[in-house]
Short mmCIF file of C-alpha atoms in Angstrom, two decimals:
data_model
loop_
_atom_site.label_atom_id
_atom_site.label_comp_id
_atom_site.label_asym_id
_atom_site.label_seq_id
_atom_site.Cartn_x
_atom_site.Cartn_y
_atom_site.Cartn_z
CA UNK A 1 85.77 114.18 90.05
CA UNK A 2 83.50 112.60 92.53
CA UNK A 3 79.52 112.76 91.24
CA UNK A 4 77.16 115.11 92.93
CA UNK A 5 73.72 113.19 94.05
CA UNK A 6 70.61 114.61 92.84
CA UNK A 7 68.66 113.29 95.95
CA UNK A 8 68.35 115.51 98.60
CA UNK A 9 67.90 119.01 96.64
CA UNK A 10 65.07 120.76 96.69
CA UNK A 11 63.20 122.63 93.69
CA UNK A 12 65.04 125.54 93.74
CA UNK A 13 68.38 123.78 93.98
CA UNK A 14 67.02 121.25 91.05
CA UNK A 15 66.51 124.74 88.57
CA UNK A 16 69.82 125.38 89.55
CA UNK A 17 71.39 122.41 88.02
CA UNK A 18 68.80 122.94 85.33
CA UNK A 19 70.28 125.93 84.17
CA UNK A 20 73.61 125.45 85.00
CA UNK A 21 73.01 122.46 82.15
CA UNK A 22 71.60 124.19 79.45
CA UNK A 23 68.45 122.33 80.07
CA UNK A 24 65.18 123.69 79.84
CA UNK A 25 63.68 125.60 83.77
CA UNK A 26 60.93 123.32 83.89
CA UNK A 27 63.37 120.22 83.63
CA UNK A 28 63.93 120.51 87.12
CA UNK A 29 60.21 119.73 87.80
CA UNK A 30 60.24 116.65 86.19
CA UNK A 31 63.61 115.75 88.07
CA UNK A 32 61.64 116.48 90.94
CA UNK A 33 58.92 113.91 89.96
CA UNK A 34 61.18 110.96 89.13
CA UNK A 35 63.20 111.47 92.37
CA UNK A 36 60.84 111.81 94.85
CA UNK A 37 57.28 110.79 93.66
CA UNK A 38 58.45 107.86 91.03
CA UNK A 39 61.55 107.03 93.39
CA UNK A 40 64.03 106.29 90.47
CA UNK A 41 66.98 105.00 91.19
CA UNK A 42 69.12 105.98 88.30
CA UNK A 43 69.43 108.95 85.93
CA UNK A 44 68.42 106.84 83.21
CA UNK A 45 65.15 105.96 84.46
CA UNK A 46 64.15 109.51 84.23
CA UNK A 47 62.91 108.52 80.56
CA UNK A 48 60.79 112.26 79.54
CA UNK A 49 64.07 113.80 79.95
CA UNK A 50 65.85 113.71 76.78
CA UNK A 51 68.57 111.66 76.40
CA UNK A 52 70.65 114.46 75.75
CA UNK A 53 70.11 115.65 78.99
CA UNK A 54 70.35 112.49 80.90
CA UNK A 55 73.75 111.90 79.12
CA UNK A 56 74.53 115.84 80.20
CA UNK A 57 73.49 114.70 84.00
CA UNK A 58 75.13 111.34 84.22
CA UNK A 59 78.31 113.21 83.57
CA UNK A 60 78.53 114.83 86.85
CA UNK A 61 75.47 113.96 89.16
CA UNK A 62 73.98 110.23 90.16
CA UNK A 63 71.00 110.17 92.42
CA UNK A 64 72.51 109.06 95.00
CA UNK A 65 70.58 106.39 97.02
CA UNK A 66 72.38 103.62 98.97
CA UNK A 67 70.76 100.54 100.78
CA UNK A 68 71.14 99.63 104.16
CA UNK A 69 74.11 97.55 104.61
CA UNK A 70 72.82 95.62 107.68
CA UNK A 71 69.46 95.20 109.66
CA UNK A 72 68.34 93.57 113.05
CA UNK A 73 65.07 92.72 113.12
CA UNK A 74 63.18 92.55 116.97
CA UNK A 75 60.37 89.52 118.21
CA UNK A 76 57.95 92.72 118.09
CA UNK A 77 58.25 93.90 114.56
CA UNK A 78 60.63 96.72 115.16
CA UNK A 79 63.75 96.53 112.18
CA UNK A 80 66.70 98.87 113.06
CA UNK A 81 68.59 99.42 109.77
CA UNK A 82 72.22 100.58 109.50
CA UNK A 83 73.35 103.07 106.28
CA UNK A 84 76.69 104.11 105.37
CA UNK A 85 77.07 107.59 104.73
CA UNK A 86 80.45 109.88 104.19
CA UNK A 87 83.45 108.98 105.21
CA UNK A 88 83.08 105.12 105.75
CA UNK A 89 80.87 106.09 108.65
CA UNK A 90 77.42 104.61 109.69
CA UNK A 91 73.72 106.18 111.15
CA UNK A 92 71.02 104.54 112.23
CA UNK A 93 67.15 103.84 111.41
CA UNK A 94 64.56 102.10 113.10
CA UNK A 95 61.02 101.18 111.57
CA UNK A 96 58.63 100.98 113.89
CA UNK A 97 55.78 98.82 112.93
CA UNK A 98 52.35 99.63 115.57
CA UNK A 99 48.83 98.10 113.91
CA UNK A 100 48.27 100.51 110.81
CA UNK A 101 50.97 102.46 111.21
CA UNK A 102 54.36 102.81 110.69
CA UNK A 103 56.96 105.17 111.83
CA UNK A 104 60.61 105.65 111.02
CA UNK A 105 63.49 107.04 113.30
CA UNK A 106 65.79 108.82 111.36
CA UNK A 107 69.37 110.04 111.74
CA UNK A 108 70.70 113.86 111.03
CA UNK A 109 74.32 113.37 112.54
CA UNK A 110 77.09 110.83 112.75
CA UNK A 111 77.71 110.77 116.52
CA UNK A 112 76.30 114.31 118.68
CA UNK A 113 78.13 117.38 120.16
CA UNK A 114 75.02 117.21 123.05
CA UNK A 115 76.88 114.96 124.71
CA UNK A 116 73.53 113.54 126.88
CA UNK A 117 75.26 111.20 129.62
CA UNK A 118 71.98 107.97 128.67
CA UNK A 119 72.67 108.30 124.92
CA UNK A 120 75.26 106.12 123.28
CA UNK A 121 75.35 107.94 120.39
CA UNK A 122 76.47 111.16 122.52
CA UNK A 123 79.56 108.69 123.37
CA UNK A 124 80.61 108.48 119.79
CA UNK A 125 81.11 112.98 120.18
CA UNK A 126 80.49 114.48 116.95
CA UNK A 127 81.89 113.34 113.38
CA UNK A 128 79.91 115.07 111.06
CA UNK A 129 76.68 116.60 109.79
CA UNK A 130 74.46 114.73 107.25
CA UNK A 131 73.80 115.75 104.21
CA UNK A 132 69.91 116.36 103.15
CA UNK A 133 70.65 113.23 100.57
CA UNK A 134 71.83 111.41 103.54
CA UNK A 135 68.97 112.26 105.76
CA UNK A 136 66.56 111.52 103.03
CA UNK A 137 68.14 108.29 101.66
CA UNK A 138 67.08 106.47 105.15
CA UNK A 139 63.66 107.31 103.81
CA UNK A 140 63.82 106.45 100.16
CA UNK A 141 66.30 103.26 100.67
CA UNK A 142 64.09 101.67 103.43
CA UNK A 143 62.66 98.04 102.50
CA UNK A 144 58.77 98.63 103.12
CA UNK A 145 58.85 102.35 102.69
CA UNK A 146 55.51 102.36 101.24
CA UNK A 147 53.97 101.43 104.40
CA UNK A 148 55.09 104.68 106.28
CA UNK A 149 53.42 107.09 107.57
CA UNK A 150 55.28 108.97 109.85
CA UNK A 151 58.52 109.90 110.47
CA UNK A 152 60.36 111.33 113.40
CA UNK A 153 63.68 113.11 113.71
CA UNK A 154 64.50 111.22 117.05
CA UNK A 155 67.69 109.02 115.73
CA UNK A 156 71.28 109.72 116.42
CA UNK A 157 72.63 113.32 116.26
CA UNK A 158 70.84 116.83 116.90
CA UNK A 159 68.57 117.82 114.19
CA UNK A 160 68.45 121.24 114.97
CA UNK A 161 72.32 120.96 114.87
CA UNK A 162 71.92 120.02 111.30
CA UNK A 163 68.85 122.71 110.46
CA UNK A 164 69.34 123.72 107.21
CA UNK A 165 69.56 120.06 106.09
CA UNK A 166 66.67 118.86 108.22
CA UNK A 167 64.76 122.06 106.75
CA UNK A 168 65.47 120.63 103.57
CA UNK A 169 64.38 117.47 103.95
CA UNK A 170 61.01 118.33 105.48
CA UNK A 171 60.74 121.06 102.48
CA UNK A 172 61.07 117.39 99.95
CA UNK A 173 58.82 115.93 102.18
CA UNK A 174 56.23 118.04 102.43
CA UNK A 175 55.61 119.77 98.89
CA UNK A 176 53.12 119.23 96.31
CA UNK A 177 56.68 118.65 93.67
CA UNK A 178 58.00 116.39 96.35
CA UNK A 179 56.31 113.72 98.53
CA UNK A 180 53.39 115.49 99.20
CA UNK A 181 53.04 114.80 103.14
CA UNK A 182 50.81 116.66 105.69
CA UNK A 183 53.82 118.29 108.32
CA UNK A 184 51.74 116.87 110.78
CA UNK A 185 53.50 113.18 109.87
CA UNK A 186 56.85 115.15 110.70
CA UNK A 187 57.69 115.51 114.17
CA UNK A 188 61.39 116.88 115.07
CA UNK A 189 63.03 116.47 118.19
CA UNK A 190 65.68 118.67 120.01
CA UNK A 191 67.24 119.27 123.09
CA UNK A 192 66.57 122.98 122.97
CA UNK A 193 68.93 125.39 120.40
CA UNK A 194 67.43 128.82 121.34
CA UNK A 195 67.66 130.58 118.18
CA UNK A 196 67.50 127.35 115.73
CA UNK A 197 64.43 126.43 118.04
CA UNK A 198 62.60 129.85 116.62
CA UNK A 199 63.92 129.10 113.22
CA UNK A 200 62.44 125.86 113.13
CA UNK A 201 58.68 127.11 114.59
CA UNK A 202 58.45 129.48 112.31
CA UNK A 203 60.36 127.95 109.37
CA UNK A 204 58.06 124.65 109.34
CA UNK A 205 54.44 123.26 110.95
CA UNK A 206 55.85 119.75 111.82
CA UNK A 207 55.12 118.78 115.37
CA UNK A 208 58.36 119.53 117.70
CA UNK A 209 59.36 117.05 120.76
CA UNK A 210 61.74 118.75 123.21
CA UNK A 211 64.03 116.26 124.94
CA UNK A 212 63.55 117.58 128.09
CA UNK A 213 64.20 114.27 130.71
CA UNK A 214 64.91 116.12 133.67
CA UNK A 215 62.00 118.82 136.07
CA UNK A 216 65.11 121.26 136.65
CA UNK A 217 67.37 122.99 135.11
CA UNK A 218 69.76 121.78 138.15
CA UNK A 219 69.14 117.86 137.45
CA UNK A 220 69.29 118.41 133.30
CA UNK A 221 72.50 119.68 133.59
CA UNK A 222 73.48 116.10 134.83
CA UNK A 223 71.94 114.11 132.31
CA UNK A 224 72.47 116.49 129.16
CA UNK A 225 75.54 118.83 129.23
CA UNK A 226 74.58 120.68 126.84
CA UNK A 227 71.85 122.58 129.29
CA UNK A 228 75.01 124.71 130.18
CA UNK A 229 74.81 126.56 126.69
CA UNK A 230 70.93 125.73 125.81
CA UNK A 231 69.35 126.40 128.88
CA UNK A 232 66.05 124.76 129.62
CA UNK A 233 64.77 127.93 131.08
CA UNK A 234 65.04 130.25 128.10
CA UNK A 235 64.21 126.96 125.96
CA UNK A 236 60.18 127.34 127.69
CA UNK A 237 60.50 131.30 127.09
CA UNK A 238 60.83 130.99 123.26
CA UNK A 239 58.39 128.28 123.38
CA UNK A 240 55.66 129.89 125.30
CA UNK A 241 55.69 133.07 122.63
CA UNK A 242 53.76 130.19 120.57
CA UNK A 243 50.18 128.62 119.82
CA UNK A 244 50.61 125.01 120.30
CA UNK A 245 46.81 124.64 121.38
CA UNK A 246 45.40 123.68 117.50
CA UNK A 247 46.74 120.86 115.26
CA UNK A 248 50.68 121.47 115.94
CA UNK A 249 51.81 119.35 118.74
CA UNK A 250 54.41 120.62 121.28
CA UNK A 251 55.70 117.60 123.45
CA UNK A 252 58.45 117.04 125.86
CA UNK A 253 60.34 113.71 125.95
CA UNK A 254 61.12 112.15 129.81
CA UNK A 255 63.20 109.51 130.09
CA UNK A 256 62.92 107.81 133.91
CA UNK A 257 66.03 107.09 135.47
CA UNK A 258 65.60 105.03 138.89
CA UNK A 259 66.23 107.58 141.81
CA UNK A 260 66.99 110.47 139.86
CA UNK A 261 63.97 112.23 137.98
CA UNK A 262 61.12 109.85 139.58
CA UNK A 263 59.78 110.92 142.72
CA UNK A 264 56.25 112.75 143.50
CA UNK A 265 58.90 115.84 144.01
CA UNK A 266 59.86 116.07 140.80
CA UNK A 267 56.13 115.38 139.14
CA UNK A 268 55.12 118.48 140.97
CA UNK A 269 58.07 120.06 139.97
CA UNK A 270 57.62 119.22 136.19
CA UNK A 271 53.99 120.32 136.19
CA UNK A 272 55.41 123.81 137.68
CA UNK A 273 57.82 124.18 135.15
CA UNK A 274 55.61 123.43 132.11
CA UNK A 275 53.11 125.45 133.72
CA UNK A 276 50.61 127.32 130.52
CA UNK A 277 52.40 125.30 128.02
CA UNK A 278 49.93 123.22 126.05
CA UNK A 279 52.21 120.21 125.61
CA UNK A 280 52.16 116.49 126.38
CA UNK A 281 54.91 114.59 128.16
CA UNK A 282 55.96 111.34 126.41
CA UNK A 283 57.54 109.11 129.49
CA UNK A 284 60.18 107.15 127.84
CA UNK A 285 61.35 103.76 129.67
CA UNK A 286 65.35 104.09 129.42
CA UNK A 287 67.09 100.99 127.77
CA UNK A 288 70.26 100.43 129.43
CA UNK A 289 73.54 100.72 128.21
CA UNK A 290 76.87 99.69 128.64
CA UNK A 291 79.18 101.20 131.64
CA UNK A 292 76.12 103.44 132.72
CA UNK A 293 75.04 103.86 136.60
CA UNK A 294 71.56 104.76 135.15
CA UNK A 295 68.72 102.32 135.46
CA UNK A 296 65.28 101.76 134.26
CA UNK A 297 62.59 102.65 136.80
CA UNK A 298 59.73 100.04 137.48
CA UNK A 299 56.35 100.21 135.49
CA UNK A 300 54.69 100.89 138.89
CA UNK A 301 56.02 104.08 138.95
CA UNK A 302 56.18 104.85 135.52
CA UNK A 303 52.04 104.65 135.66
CA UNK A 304 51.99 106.73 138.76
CA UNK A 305 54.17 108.74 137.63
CA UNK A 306 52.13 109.69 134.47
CA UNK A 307 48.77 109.37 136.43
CA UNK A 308 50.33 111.91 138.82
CA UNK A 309 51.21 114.45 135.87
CA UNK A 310 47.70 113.90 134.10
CA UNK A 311 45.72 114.79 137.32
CA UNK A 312 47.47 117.98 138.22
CA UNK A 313 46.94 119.08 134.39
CA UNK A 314 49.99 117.87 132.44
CA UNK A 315 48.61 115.00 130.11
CA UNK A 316 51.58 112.44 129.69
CA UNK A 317 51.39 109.22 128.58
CA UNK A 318 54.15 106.14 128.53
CA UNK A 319 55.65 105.21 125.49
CA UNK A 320 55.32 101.46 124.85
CA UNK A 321 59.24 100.02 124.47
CA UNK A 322 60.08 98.54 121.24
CA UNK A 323 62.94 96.55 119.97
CA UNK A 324 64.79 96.15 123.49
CA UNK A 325 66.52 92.61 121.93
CA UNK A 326 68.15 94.56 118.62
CA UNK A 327 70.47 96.94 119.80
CA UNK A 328 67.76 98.92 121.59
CA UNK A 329 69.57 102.07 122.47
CA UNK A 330 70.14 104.64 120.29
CA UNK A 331 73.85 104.48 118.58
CA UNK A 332 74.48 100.67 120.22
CA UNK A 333 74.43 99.76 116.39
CA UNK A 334 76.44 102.20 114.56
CA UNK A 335 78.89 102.17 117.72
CA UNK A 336 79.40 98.67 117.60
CA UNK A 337 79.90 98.40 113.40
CA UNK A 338 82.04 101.62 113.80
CA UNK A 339 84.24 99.73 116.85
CA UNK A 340 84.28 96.12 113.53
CA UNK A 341 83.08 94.39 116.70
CA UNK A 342 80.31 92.99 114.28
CA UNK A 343 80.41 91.64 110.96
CA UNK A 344 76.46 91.05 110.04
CA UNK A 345 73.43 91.05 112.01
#
């Protein structure tokens, strides 16, 4: 019988194996504090557990944490790391490196049902869901992890796809008996699940980043498919029933495509349609990939773009590019490792 990994539960999921042990409630506690604020490694490390109870655990549960089995590392800093997960399949994280801090992209999904026409990992379709373990071991394997100090659900797959894992995950990361972050170090991205949307504002405080790319509901629906069932328009009317105006941040992610979301018409349009939102619009220069008619636009009209958008009201601001000679594009990586047309990096 295949071992269960301890990494990835929460508290209340740690009592359960607790009990369901014969060892003492408050077992699952310390459990807690050797997985997640000591960062063991093995079940024998957790040494204030007897080792009764180690022996007890060993015998069907391991922690659980794998290393990245291959890395590229970019001129500017930027390391995208590869980790096998279920099923002799791969995701993808990249560490982003920027003065004194230090963010990490994580993954929630092999592949994506969104099926977003710029995305490579939406041309892998969908595989499977991570687990919380999974999500969390991109975290807790990562060479460096010390340095961190934020992390964004932005990698391959839709989070809110994979809520009650990626609930889970921020619940470990954000609990005194767990890693003990602010949620504001937390942001979570999406293209716009109606009713997981309202889960997740209310079921969290991490900051939210709606993948928006597009001023219409018209020109989404060719770039993300998935605006057919998650329409943008009802996405705004569950967001607009919130307070984003204090500490959590709403934003909207825009990708530029060359002739097809950057004129002046669509600025105005954009500022229309996120009309008494208080939100910020990240501009996002697209990386290319293979086989796509899509193209970057030029940073002349990325800046007026944005300076366009920040006069009428809409504050935006362009997203420096990072790691454009490792595999830039999300999923290029895992694609590629997945396709064995790489061996190392």
């Amino acid at each position: 019988m295949a071992l269960r990994n301890l990494v990835g539960m929460t508290l209340a999921q740690l009592q359960q194996v607790a009990v369901e042990n014969g060892m003492p409630l408050f077992t699952a506690k310390q459990m807690a504090d050797w997985l997640y604020v000591k960062q063991v490694r093995s079940i024998d490390g957790m040494t204030n557990i007897s080792l009764k109870h180690r022996a007890k655990l060993a015998e069907n549960y391991e922690v659980g944490l794998a290393e990245p089995s291959h890395k590229a590392a970019s001129a500017d800093g930027t390391v995208k790391y590869l980790f096998p997960v279920q099923n002799g399949h791969y995701v993808e994280a990249v560490y982003i490196p920027d003065d004194d801090r230090a963010t990490l992209c994580i993954s929630s999904q092999v592949g994506c049902k969104m099926g977003c026409v710029f995305c490579m990992t939406g041309r892998q379709h969908y595989t499977a869901s991570l687990t919380a373990g999974e999500i969390l071991n991109q975290i807790l394997s990562l060479p460096g992890k010390e340095n961190l100090t934020n992390v964004v659900f932005m990698g391959m797959g839709e989070p809110l796809d994979n809520l009650e894992n990626v609930l889970a995950v921020q619940e470990i990361l954000t609990s005194a008996w767990g890693f003990g972050w602010s949620p504001k170090r937390i942001t979570i991205s999406t293209v716009g699940l109606r009713r997981e949307l309202k889960q997740l504002i209310e079921g969290c405080e991490c900051h939210i980043a709606v993948s928006l790319h597009a001023p219409t509901p018209e020109k989404r629906r060719e770039l993300i498919p998935a605006e057919k069932a998650f329409s943008m328009t009802e996405m705004l009317e569950v967001l607009r029933r919130y307070d984003f105006s204090h500490q959590r941040r709403l934003s909207f992610e825009y990708t530029m495509f060359d002739g097809v979301n950057d004129s002046m018409d669509d600025a105005r349009q954009l500022v229309k349609t996120l009309s008494g939102l208080s939100c910020r619009v990240n501009l996002i220069r697209f990386h290319a990939i293979p086989d796509s008619p899509l193209r970057p636009v030029s940073e002349q009209k990325m800046t007026e773009f944005r300076d366009w958008l920040t006069g009428h009201g809409v504050f935006a601001t362009i997203r420096a590019s990072r790691g454009e000679d490792i595999w830039a594009a999300c999923g290029m990586l895992s694609t590629a490792k997945n396709e064995q047309s790489i061996n190392n990096i």
